[in-house]
């Protein structure tokens, strides 16, 4: 059906669901992320044929089969490379890259940091369950030190990667974090990622019910979630807690939790989130918060504008073509040395 300016197709999540049976373990956090993504695709209003979903290898990388759009299930760790090629070849496509903590940060680590550095206009959903699920429970680059797995029977001795740290180190322009059970925040993060021009990295904290059940359980518990997480919103005070009476302030160079109403603290003392700030200092501190006293930051932490790789490539090609005397492939062939038999 063709649309005009006065006629616009209204999509629903069903329009982005394929006819494939979703094959994840019952209770897997990937289900929630998939459902949120399909809802977001509908809300964005981009036609299914204008979307490409690219993945590598892993449990989360099955996701392209479950969306009604173009898709490419690539090889281990190479999702970013293929997604970059798709976007550069057809900049008009909305490209979602689906990857896991193993696929993205181990074998795919080099591709990941360079796609972020180049600022390719990709929407990266990085599923982080802190374990290798598809290959049956080995520790991953984000597994916590000391954790016992099938490949670390006495506990891993390695320090884990932190996706936010890698993203900022690669000069990332967008970073957000969501929790699988928090559907509202998940959809807000994905919509913001899709609207951002450049590489949008969304760390999805998901549960692997088989090999690392409860990895994020201390955040997921509904009764205590509001005290252990803070949902950041650009331009709004960093307030959280069940009673909305806790907030973040700067104490020297560090962040500190205070209680509004105690020791003369008022809402005016609470830091206001600025996701658009070019300086990464506070964004990094917010993304790296952890420990019993500090909440885990969810929502959009960083969202700044920079030139995108695909736009730069397209502009360069147009500039070279405008200056070149050769306009067609036949004209190019005519400039080459030729023989006739």
C-alpha atoms as a printed R data frame, in Angstrom:
    type eleno elety resid chain resno      x       y       z
1   ATOM     1    CA   UNK     A     1  0.000   0.000   0.000
2   ATOM     2    CA   UNK     A     2  1.423   3.388  -0.986
3   ATOM     3    CA   UNK     A     3  1.193   6.242   1.471
4   ATOM     4    CA   UNK     A     4  0.791   9.974   0.935
5   ATOM     5    CA   UNK     A     5  1.423  12.902   3.225
6   ATOM     6    CA   UNK     A     6 -2.170  12.633   4.434
7   ATOM     7    CA   UNK     A     7 -2.112   8.846   4.789
8   ATOM     8    CA   UNK     A     8  0.361   7.218   7.142
9   ATOM     9    CA   UNK     A     9  0.366   3.562   8.079
10  ATOM    10    CA   UNK     A    10 -0.084   2.942  11.787
11  ATOM    11    CA   UNK     A    11  1.989  -0.083  12.730
12  ATOM    12    CA   UNK     A    12  1.505  -2.393  15.681
13  ATOM    13    CA   UNK     A    13  3.959  -4.728  17.375
14  ATOM    14    CA   UNK     A    14  2.300  -7.606  15.511
15  ATOM    15    CA   UNK     A    15  3.549  -6.152  12.216
16  ATOM    16    CA   UNK     A    16  7.120  -6.784  13.381
17  ATOM    17    CA   UNK     A    17  6.616 -10.334  14.645
18  ATOM    18    CA   UNK     A    18  7.692 -13.111  12.291
19  ATOM    19    CA   UNK     A    19  5.982 -16.478  11.970
20  ATOM    20    CA   UNK     A    20  8.898 -18.240  13.690
21  ATOM    21    CA   UNK     A    21  8.500 -19.919  17.069
22  ATOM    22    CA   UNK     A    22 10.662 -18.053  19.606
23  ATOM    23    CA   UNK     A    23 13.264 -20.512  20.868
24  ATOM    24    CA   UNK     A    24 14.660 -19.302  24.170
25  ATOM    25    CA   UNK     A    25 14.525 -20.982  27.547
26  ATOM    26    CA   UNK     A    26 11.368 -20.220  29.546
27  ATOM    27    CA   UNK     A    27 12.189 -17.307  31.847
28  ATOM    28    CA   UNK     A    28 15.013 -15.922  29.682
29  ATOM    29    CA   UNK     A    29 15.290 -12.135  29.793
30  ATOM    30    CA   UNK     A    30 15.667 -12.034  26.000
31  ATOM    31    CA   UNK     A    31 11.895 -12.405  25.609
32  ATOM    32    CA   UNK     A    32 11.267  -9.067  27.319
33  ATOM    33    CA   UNK     A    33 13.850  -7.250  25.194
34  ATOM    34    CA   UNK     A    34 12.375  -8.727  21.991
35  ATOM    35    CA   UNK     A    35  8.864  -7.651  22.981
36  ATOM    36    CA   UNK     A    36 10.081  -4.140  23.788
37  ATOM    37    CA   UNK     A    37 11.936  -3.910  20.471
38  ATOM    38    CA   UNK     A    38  8.877  -4.957  18.456
39  ATOM    39    CA   UNK     A    39  6.762  -2.370  20.290
40  ATOM    40    CA   UNK     A    40  9.398   0.306  19.644
41  ATOM    41    CA   UNK     A    41  9.613  -0.566  15.944
42  ATOM    42    CA   UNK     A    42  5.874  -0.012  15.692
43  ATOM    43    CA   UNK     A    43  6.016   3.281  17.603
44  ATOM    44    CA   UNK     A    44  8.831   4.603  15.402
45  ATOM    45    CA   UNK     A    45  6.684   4.079  12.318
46  ATOM    46    CA   UNK     A    46  9.508   2.771  10.129
47  ATOM    47    CA   UNK     A    47  8.251   0.210   7.624
48  ATOM    48    CA   UNK     A    48  9.510  -3.372   8.081
49  ATOM    49    CA   UNK     A    49 11.163  -3.294   4.648
50  ATOM    50    CA   UNK     A    50 13.208  -0.262   5.773
51  ATOM    51    CA   UNK     A    51 14.688  -2.133   8.752
52  ATOM    52    CA   UNK     A    52 17.603  -4.578   8.901
53  ATOM    53    CA   UNK     A    53 18.375  -6.623  12.023
54  ATOM    54    CA   UNK     A    54 21.945  -7.977  12.136
55  ATOM    55    CA   UNK     A    55 23.377 -10.394  14.687
56  ATOM    56    CA   UNK     A    56 26.408 -12.551  15.398
57  ATOM    57    CA   UNK     A    57 26.331 -15.816  17.341
58  ATOM    58    CA   UNK     A    58 24.748 -16.486  20.716
59  ATOM    59    CA   UNK     A    59 21.335 -16.845  22.319
60  ATOM    60    CA   UNK     A    60 20.436 -13.203  21.718
61  ATOM    61    CA   UNK     A    61 21.672 -13.460  18.119
62  ATOM    62    CA   UNK     A    62 18.644 -15.585  17.208
63  ATOM    63    CA   UNK     A    63 16.552 -12.425  17.381
64  ATOM    64    CA   UNK     A    64 16.577 -11.588  13.612
65  ATOM    65    CA   UNK     A    65 14.455 -14.719  13.001
66  ATOM    66    CA   UNK     A    66 11.745 -13.310  15.269
67  ATOM    67    CA   UNK     A    67 11.316  -9.904  13.605
68  ATOM    68    CA   UNK     A    68  9.415  -9.293  10.384
69  ATOM    69    CA   UNK     A    69 12.106  -7.257   8.620
70  ATOM    70    CA   UNK     A    70 15.307  -7.829   6.711
71  ATOM    71    CA   UNK     A    71 17.773  -9.807   8.794
72  ATOM    72    CA   UNK     A    72 21.221 -11.347   8.699
73  ATOM    73    CA   UNK     A    73 22.435 -13.958  11.200
74  ATOM    74    CA   UNK     A    74 26.186 -13.588  10.662
75  ATOM    75    CA   UNK     A    75 29.219 -15.325  12.171
76  ATOM    76    CA   UNK     A    76 30.658 -15.046  15.653
77  ATOM    77    CA   UNK     A    77 31.663 -11.514  16.583
78  ATOM    78    CA   UNK     A    78 31.242 -10.062  13.093
79  ATOM    79    CA   UNK     A    79 27.824  -8.485  13.506
80  ATOM    80    CA   UNK     A    80 29.282  -4.974  13.765
81  ATOM    81    CA   UNK     A    81 31.304  -5.399  10.569
82  ATOM    82    CA   UNK     A    82 28.307  -6.649   8.583
83  ATOM    83    CA   UNK     A    83 25.993  -4.019  10.095
84  ATOM    84    CA   UNK     A    84 28.489  -1.320   9.098
85  ATOM    85    CA   UNK     A    85 28.497  -2.621   5.521
86  ATOM    86    CA   UNK     A    86 24.691  -2.693   5.416
87  ATOM    87    CA   UNK     A    87 24.400   0.891   6.665
88  ATOM    88    CA   UNK     A    88 27.083   2.278   4.343
89  ATOM    89    CA   UNK     A    89 25.609   0.443   1.331
90  ATOM    90    CA   UNK     A    90 22.086   1.654   2.101
91  ATOM    91    CA   UNK     A    91 22.119   4.608   4.538
92  ATOM    92    CA   UNK     A    92 18.326   4.873   4.419
93  ATOM    93    CA   UNK     A    93 17.912   1.593   6.299
94  ATOM    94    CA   UNK     A    94 17.355   1.586  10.049
95  ATOM    95    CA   UNK     A    95 19.901  -0.958  11.279
96  ATOM    96    CA   UNK     A    96 19.666  -2.803  14.600
97  ATOM    97    CA   UNK     A    97 22.662  -4.872  15.718
98  ATOM    98    CA   UNK     A    98 21.830  -7.622  18.211
99  ATOM    99    CA   UNK     A    99 24.755  -9.001  20.191
100 ATOM   100    CA   UNK     A   100 25.705 -10.579  23.515
101 ATOM   101    CA   UNK     A   101 28.473  -9.976  26.033
102 ATOM   102    CA   UNK     A   102 30.475 -12.866  24.579
103 ATOM   103    CA   UNK     A   103 29.776 -12.212  20.894
104 ATOM   104    CA   UNK     A   104 30.371  -8.463  21.256
105 ATOM   105    CA   UNK     A   105 33.185  -8.144  23.782
106 ATOM   106    CA   UNK     A   106 35.292 -11.256  23.195
107 ATOM   107    CA   UNK     A   107 35.774 -12.337  19.572
108 ATOM   108    CA   UNK     A   108 33.848  -9.274  18.386
109 ATOM   109    CA   UNK     A   109 35.561  -6.734  20.651
110 ATOM   110    CA   UNK     A   110 37.713  -5.194  17.942
111 ATOM   111    CA   UNK     A   111 34.767  -4.729  15.569
112 ATOM   112    CA   UNK     A   112 32.702  -3.265  18.411
113 ATOM   113    CA   UNK     A   113 35.131  -0.552  19.484
114 ATOM   114    CA   UNK     A   114 35.828   0.508  15.901
115 ATOM   115    CA   UNK     A   115 32.155   0.755  14.952
116 ATOM   116    CA   UNK     A   116 31.715   2.952  18.046
117 ATOM   117    CA   UNK     A   117 34.821   4.993  17.188
118 ATOM   118    CA   UNK     A   118 33.619   5.525  13.615
119 ATOM   119    CA   UNK     A   119 30.154   6.501  14.868
120 ATOM   120    CA   UNK     A   120 28.297   4.386  12.311
121 ATOM   121    CA   UNK     A   121 24.544   5.013  12.540
122 ATOM   122    CA   UNK     A   122 23.720   1.669  14.190
123 ATOM   123    CA   UNK     A   123 21.446   0.766  17.093
124 ATOM   124    CA   UNK     A   124 23.386  -1.792  19.141
125 ATOM   125    CA   UNK     A   125 21.479  -3.876  21.703
126 ATOM   126    CA   UNK     A   126 24.150  -5.526  23.838
127 ATOM   127    CA   UNK     A   127 22.519  -8.350  25.842
128 ATOM   128    CA   UNK     A   128 24.564  -8.778  29.027
129 ATOM   129    CA   UNK     A   129 23.808 -11.856  31.135
130 ATOM   130    CA   UNK     A   130 27.455 -12.207  32.246
131 ATOM   131    CA   UNK     A   131 27.768 -15.748  30.882
132 ATOM   132    CA   UNK     A   132 28.045 -17.763  27.664
133 ATOM   133    CA   UNK     A   133 24.576 -19.277  27.391
134 ATOM   134    CA   UNK     A   134 24.454 -20.875  23.932
135 ATOM   135    CA   UNK     A   135 27.684 -22.822  24.509
136 ATOM   136    CA   UNK     A   136 26.484 -23.951  27.925
137 ATOM   137    CA   UNK     A   137 27.834 -21.849  30.737
138 ATOM   138    CA   UNK     A   138 31.428 -20.738  30.292
139 ATOM   139    CA   UNK     A   139 32.455 -17.418  31.841
140 ATOM   140    CA   UNK     A   140 32.290 -14.394  29.529
141 ATOM   141    CA   UNK     A   141 34.164 -11.071  29.363
142 ATOM   142    CA   UNK     A   142 31.603  -9.540  31.753
143 ATOM   143    CA   UNK     A   143 31.461 -12.387  34.300
144 ATOM   144    CA   UNK     A   144 32.279 -11.153  37.793
145 ATOM   145    CA   UNK     A   145 35.663 -12.083  39.204
146 ATOM   146    CA   UNK     A   146 35.525 -15.213  41.344
147 ATOM   147    CA   UNK     A   147 32.352 -16.567  39.739
148 ATOM   148    CA   UNK     A   148 32.284 -20.357  39.361
149 ATOM   149    CA   UNK     A   149 31.354 -21.559  35.874
150 ATOM   150    CA   UNK     A   150 31.959 -24.641  33.726
151 ATOM   151    CA   UNK     A   151 35.190 -23.107  32.439
152 ATOM   152    CA   UNK     A   152 36.218 -21.656  35.821
153 ATOM   153    CA   UNK     A   153 35.440 -24.426  38.344
154 ATOM   154    CA   UNK     A   154 37.472 -22.676  41.032
155 ATOM   155    CA   UNK     A   155 36.244 -19.195  40.139
156 ATOM   156    CA   UNK     A   156 37.417 -16.926  37.345
157 ATOM   157    CA   UNK     A   157 40.506 -14.879  38.184
158 ATOM   158    CA   UNK     A   158 39.857 -12.301  35.449
159 ATOM   159    CA   UNK     A   159 38.553  -8.778  35.910
160 ATOM   160    CA   UNK     A   160 35.438  -8.175  33.776
161 ATOM   161    CA   UNK     A   161 34.899  -5.663  31.008
162 ATOM   162    CA   UNK     A   162 32.321  -2.968  31.699
163 ATOM   163    CA   UNK     A   163 30.459  -2.082  28.467
164 ATOM   164    CA   UNK     A   164 30.044   1.575  29.406
165 ATOM   165    CA   UNK     A   165 33.769   1.963  29.996
166 ATOM   166    CA   UNK     A   166 34.583   0.467  26.599
167 ATOM   167    CA   UNK     A   167 31.982   2.630  24.863
168 ATOM   168    CA   UNK     A   168 33.274   5.856  26.397
169 ATOM   169    CA   UNK     A   169 36.874   4.807  25.774
170 ATOM   170    CA   UNK     A   170 36.023   4.396  22.086
171 ATOM   171    CA   UNK     A   171 34.570   7.948  22.089
172 ATOM   172    CA   UNK     A   172 30.975   6.720  21.963
173 ATOM   173    CA   UNK     A   173 28.240   9.286  21.399
174 ATOM   174    CA   UNK     A   174 25.357   7.330  22.927
175 ATOM   175    CA   UNK     A   175 25.103   4.925  25.844
176 ATOM   176    CA   UNK     A   176 22.008   3.711  27.658
177 ATOM   177    CA   UNK     A   177 21.241   0.854  30.007
178 ATOM   178    CA   UNK     A   178 18.045  -1.110  30.557
179 ATOM   179    CA   UNK     A   179 16.842  -3.907  32.815
180 ATOM   180    CA   UNK     A   180 14.848  -6.677  31.130
181 ATOM   181    CA   UNK     A   181 11.909  -6.529  33.571
182 ATOM   182    CA   UNK     A   182 11.549  -2.741  33.301
183 ATOM   183    CA   UNK     A   183  9.606  -2.517  30.036
184 ATOM   184    CA   UNK     A   184  8.869   1.212  30.231
185 ATOM   185    CA   UNK     A   185 12.519   2.217  30.596
186 ATOM   186    CA   UNK     A   186 13.550  -0.388  28.007
187 ATOM   187    CA   UNK     A   187 11.277   1.143  25.376
188 ATOM   188    CA   UNK     A   188 12.387   4.673  26.246
189 ATOM   189    CA   UNK     A   189 16.038   3.657  25.794
190 ATOM   190    CA   UNK     A   190 15.393   1.981  22.437
191 ATOM   191    CA   UNK     A   191 13.392   4.902  21.068
192 ATOM   192    CA   UNK     A   192 16.165   7.318  22.070
193 ATOM   193    CA   UNK     A   193 18.757   4.991  20.496
194 ATOM   194    CA   UNK     A   194 16.833   4.839  17.221
195 ATOM   195    CA   UNK     A   195 16.495   8.630  17.071
196 ATOM   196    CA   UNK     A   196 20.190   9.192  17.774
197 ATOM   197    CA   UNK     A   197 22.387   9.713  14.711
198 ATOM   198    CA   UNK     A   198 25.467   7.590  15.277
199 ATOM   199    CA   UNK     A   199 26.336   4.405  17.124
200 ATOM   200    CA   UNK     A   200 23.802   3.896  19.914
201 ATOM   201    CA   UNK     A   201 24.934   1.336  22.482
202 ATOM   202    CA   UNK     A   202 22.207   0.028  24.789
203 ATOM   203    CA   UNK     A   203 23.403  -2.387  27.462
204 ATOM   204    CA   UNK     A   204 20.530  -4.773  28.184
205 ATOM   205    CA   UNK     A   205 20.810  -6.405  31.612
206 ATOM   206    CA   UNK     A   206 19.124  -9.767  30.966
207 ATOM   207    CA   UNK     A   207 18.745 -12.892  33.049
208 ATOM   208    CA   UNK     A   208 20.025 -16.314  31.962
209 ATOM   209    CA   UNK     A   209 17.735 -18.574  33.918
210 ATOM   210    CA   UNK     A   210 19.841 -21.692  33.231
211 ATOM   211    CA   UNK     A   211 23.501 -20.763  33.677
212 ATOM   212    CA   UNK     A   212 23.475 -17.485  35.642
213 ATOM   213    CA   UNK     A   213 20.045 -17.166  37.177
214 ATOM   214    CA   UNK     A   214 19.707 -14.032  39.283
215 ATOM   215    CA   UNK     A   215 22.770 -12.253  37.872
216 ATOM   216    CA   UNK     A   216 20.808  -9.010  38.080
217 ATOM   217    CA   UNK     A   217 18.291 -10.295  40.610
218 ATOM   218    CA   UNK     A   218 19.214  -7.769  43.274
219 ATOM   219    CA   UNK     A   219 18.115  -5.074  40.794
220 ATOM   220    CA   UNK     A   220 15.068  -6.902  39.442
221 ATOM   221    CA   UNK     A   221 13.237  -7.391  42.744
222 ATOM   222    CA   UNK     A   222 10.177  -5.175  42.463
223 ATOM   223    CA   UNK     A   223 10.083  -4.279  46.171
224 ATOM   224    CA   UNK     A   224 13.616  -2.849  46.228
225 ATOM   225    CA   UNK     A   225 14.229  -1.913  42.568
226 ATOM   226    CA   UNK     A   226 13.478   1.805  43.026
227 ATOM   227    CA   UNK     A   227 16.060   2.038  45.833
228 ATOM   228    CA   UNK     A   228 18.768   0.165  43.918
229 ATOM   229    CA   UNK     A   229 18.390   1.799  40.505
230 ATOM   230    CA   UNK     A   230 18.087   5.340  39.215
231 ATOM   231    CA   UNK     A   231 16.390   6.045  35.880
232 ATOM   232    CA   UNK     A   232 18.157   9.033  34.347
233 ATOM   233    CA   UNK     A   233 16.209  11.556  32.266
234 ATOM   234    CA   UNK     A   234 17.855  14.422  30.423
235 ATOM   235    CA   UNK     A   235 17.183  17.775  32.061
236 ATOM   236    CA   UNK     A   236 15.694  16.301  35.220
237 ATOM   237    CA   UNK     A   237 17.127  16.053  38.771
238 ATOM   238    CA   UNK     A   238 18.761  12.717  39.582
239 ATOM   239    CA   UNK     A   239 16.202  11.617  42.158
240 ATOM   240    CA   UNK     A   240 15.309   8.025  43.010
241 ATOM   241    CA   UNK     A   241 14.041   5.773  45.770
242 ATOM   242    CA   UNK     A   242 10.732   4.291  46.789
243 ATOM   243    CA   UNK     A   243  9.717   7.603  48.381
244 ATOM   244    CA   UNK     A   244 11.491   9.716  45.723
245 ATOM   245    CA   UNK     A   245 13.569  11.295  48.483
246 ATOM   246    CA   UNK     A   246 17.078  10.193  47.491
247 ATOM   247    CA   UNK     A   247 19.325  12.006  45.077
248 ATOM   248    CA   UNK     A   248 22.840  12.359  43.714
249 ATOM   249    CA   UNK     A   249 25.228  15.215  44.464
250 ATOM   250    CA   UNK     A   250 28.916  15.800  43.884
251 ATOM   251    CA   UNK     A   251 31.167  15.309  46.877
252 ATOM   252    CA   UNK     A   252 34.506  16.607  45.629
253 ATOM   253    CA   UNK     A   253 35.177  14.614  42.461
254 ATOM   254    CA   UNK     A   254 32.833  11.756  43.379
255 ATOM   255    CA   UNK     A   255 29.109  11.137  43.345
256 ATOM   256    CA   UNK     A   256 27.297  10.769  46.634
257 ATOM   257    CA   UNK     A   257 23.777   9.718  47.639
258 ATOM   258    CA   UNK     A   258 21.911  12.134  49.899
259 ATOM   259    CA   UNK     A   259 18.433  12.188  51.390
260 ATOM   260    CA   UNK     A   260 16.232  15.170  50.601
261 ATOM   261    CA   UNK     A   261 15.053  16.769  53.831
262 ATOM   262    CA   UNK     A   262 18.039  15.645  55.889
263 ATOM   263    CA   UNK     A   263 20.968  17.900  56.858
264 ATOM   264    CA   UNK     A   264 19.403  20.813  55.015
265 ATOM   265    CA   UNK     A   265 19.405  19.033  51.637
266 ATOM   266    CA   UNK     A   266 16.700  20.261  49.231
267 ATOM   267    CA   UNK     A   267 15.741  19.205  45.714
268 ATOM   268    CA   UNK     A   268 17.682  22.218  44.412
269 ATOM   269    CA   UNK     A   269 20.894  20.586  45.647
270 ATOM   270    CA   UNK     A   270 20.400  17.489  43.489
271 ATOM   271    CA   UNK     A   271 22.382  17.208  40.253
272 ATOM   272    CA   UNK     A   272 20.422  17.677  37.026
273 ATOM   273    CA   UNK     A   273 21.205  15.099  34.330
274 ATOM   274    CA   UNK     A   274 22.740  16.480  31.132
275 ATOM   275    CA   UNK     A   275 22.944  13.651  28.604
276 ATOM   276    CA   UNK     A   276 23.989  16.132  25.882
277 ATOM   277    CA   UNK     A   277 27.192  17.272  27.616
278 ATOM   278    CA   UNK     A   278 30.236  16.626  25.412
279 ATOM   279    CA   UNK     A   279 32.490  16.009  28.438
280 ATOM   280    CA   UNK     A   280 32.314  12.326  29.394
281 ATOM   281    CA   UNK     A   281 33.488  12.807  33.010
282 ATOM   282    CA   UNK     A   282 30.110  12.807  34.738
283 ATOM   283    CA   UNK     A   283 28.597  10.368  32.232
284 ATOM   284    CA   UNK     A   284 31.361   7.907  33.086
285 ATOM   285    CA   UNK     A   285 30.827   8.326  36.825
286 ATOM   286    CA   UNK     A   286 27.093   7.737  36.411
287 ATOM   287    CA   UNK     A   287 27.578   4.661  34.229
288 ATOM   288    CA   UNK     A   288 30.150   3.142  36.577
289 ATOM   289    CA   UNK     A   289 28.203   3.515  39.828
290 ATOM   290    CA   UNK     A   290 28.098   0.312  41.845
291 ATOM   291    CA   UNK     A   291 28.250  -0.920  45.395
292 ATOM   292    CA   UNK     A   292 25.815  -1.089  48.324
293 ATOM   293    CA   UNK     A   293 25.523   2.681  48.728
294 ATOM   294    CA   UNK     A   294 25.144   3.655  45.075
295 ATOM   295    CA   UNK     A   295 22.265   2.928  42.671
296 ATOM   296    CA   UNK     A   296 22.794   1.407  39.219
297 ATOM   297    CA   UNK     A   297 22.066   3.931  36.474
298 ATOM   298    CA   UNK     A   298 19.387   3.011  33.924
299 ATOM   299    CA   UNK     A   299 18.044   5.062  31.042
300 ATOM   300    CA   UNK     A   300 19.958   7.263  28.611
301 ATOM   301    CA   UNK     A   301 23.290   8.226  30.151
302 ATOM   302    CA   UNK     A   302 24.978   9.857  27.130
303 ATOM   303    CA   UNK     A   303 23.470  11.261  23.911
304 ATOM   304    CA   UNK     A   304 25.653  13.743  22.002
305 ATOM   305    CA   UNK     A   305 25.824  14.734  18.339
306 ATOM   306    CA   UNK     A   306 28.800  14.051  16.089
307 ATOM   307    CA   UNK     A   307 29.230  13.395  12.367
308 ATOM   308    CA   UNK     A   308 28.315   9.827  11.453
309 ATOM   309    CA   UNK     A   309 30.539   7.513   9.455
310 ATOM   310    CA   UNK     A   310 27.930   6.650   6.830
311 ATOM   311    CA   UNK     A   311 27.084  10.317   6.238
312 ATOM   312    CA   UNK     A   312 30.790  11.146   5.864
313 ATOM   313    CA   UNK     A   313 31.308   8.315   3.353
314 ATOM   314    CA   UNK     A   314 28.248   9.334   1.346
315 ATOM   315    CA   UNK     A   315 29.354  12.980   1.285
316 ATOM   316    CA   UNK     A   316 32.877  12.043   0.218
317 ATOM   317    CA   UNK     A   317 31.603   9.884  -2.652
318 ATOM   318    CA   UNK     A   318 29.334  12.696  -3.850
319 ATOM   319    CA   UNK     A   319 32.204  15.194  -3.697
320 ATOM   320    CA   UNK     A   320 34.581  12.957  -5.673
321 ATOM   321    CA   UNK     A   321 31.895  12.135  -8.254
322 ATOM   322    CA   UNK     A   322 31.144  15.825  -8.784
323 ATOM   323    CA   UNK     A   323 34.799  16.539  -9.587
324 ATOM   324    CA   UNK     A   324 35.390  13.451 -11.708
325 ATOM   325    CA   UNK     A   325 35.132  13.403 -15.492
326 ATOM   326    CA   UNK     A   326 34.102   9.749 -15.273
327 ATOM   327    CA   UNK     A   327 30.388   9.444 -14.538
328 ATOM   328    CA   UNK     A   328 29.548   5.835 -15.437
329 ATOM   329    CA   UNK     A   329 31.090   2.375 -15.216
330 ATOM   330    CA   UNK     A   330 31.368   2.204 -19.015
331 ATOM   331    CA   UNK     A   331 33.340   5.453 -19.002
332 ATOM   332    CA   UNK     A   332 35.657   3.975 -16.357
333 ATOM   333    CA   UNK     A   333 36.258   0.854 -18.470
334 ATOM   334    CA   UNK     A   334 37.010   3.040 -21.485
335 ATOM   335    CA   UNK     A   335 39.945   4.584 -19.594
336 ATOM   336    CA   UNK     A   336 41.605   1.203 -19.110
337 ATOM   337    CA   UNK     A   337 44.065  -0.439 -21.481
338 ATOM   338    CA   UNK     A   338 42.149  -2.810 -23.740
339 ATOM   339    CA   UNK     A   339 42.930  -5.553 -26.249
340 ATOM   340    CA   UNK     A   340 40.862  -6.929 -29.075
341 ATOM   341    CA   UNK     A   341 41.228 -10.520 -30.277
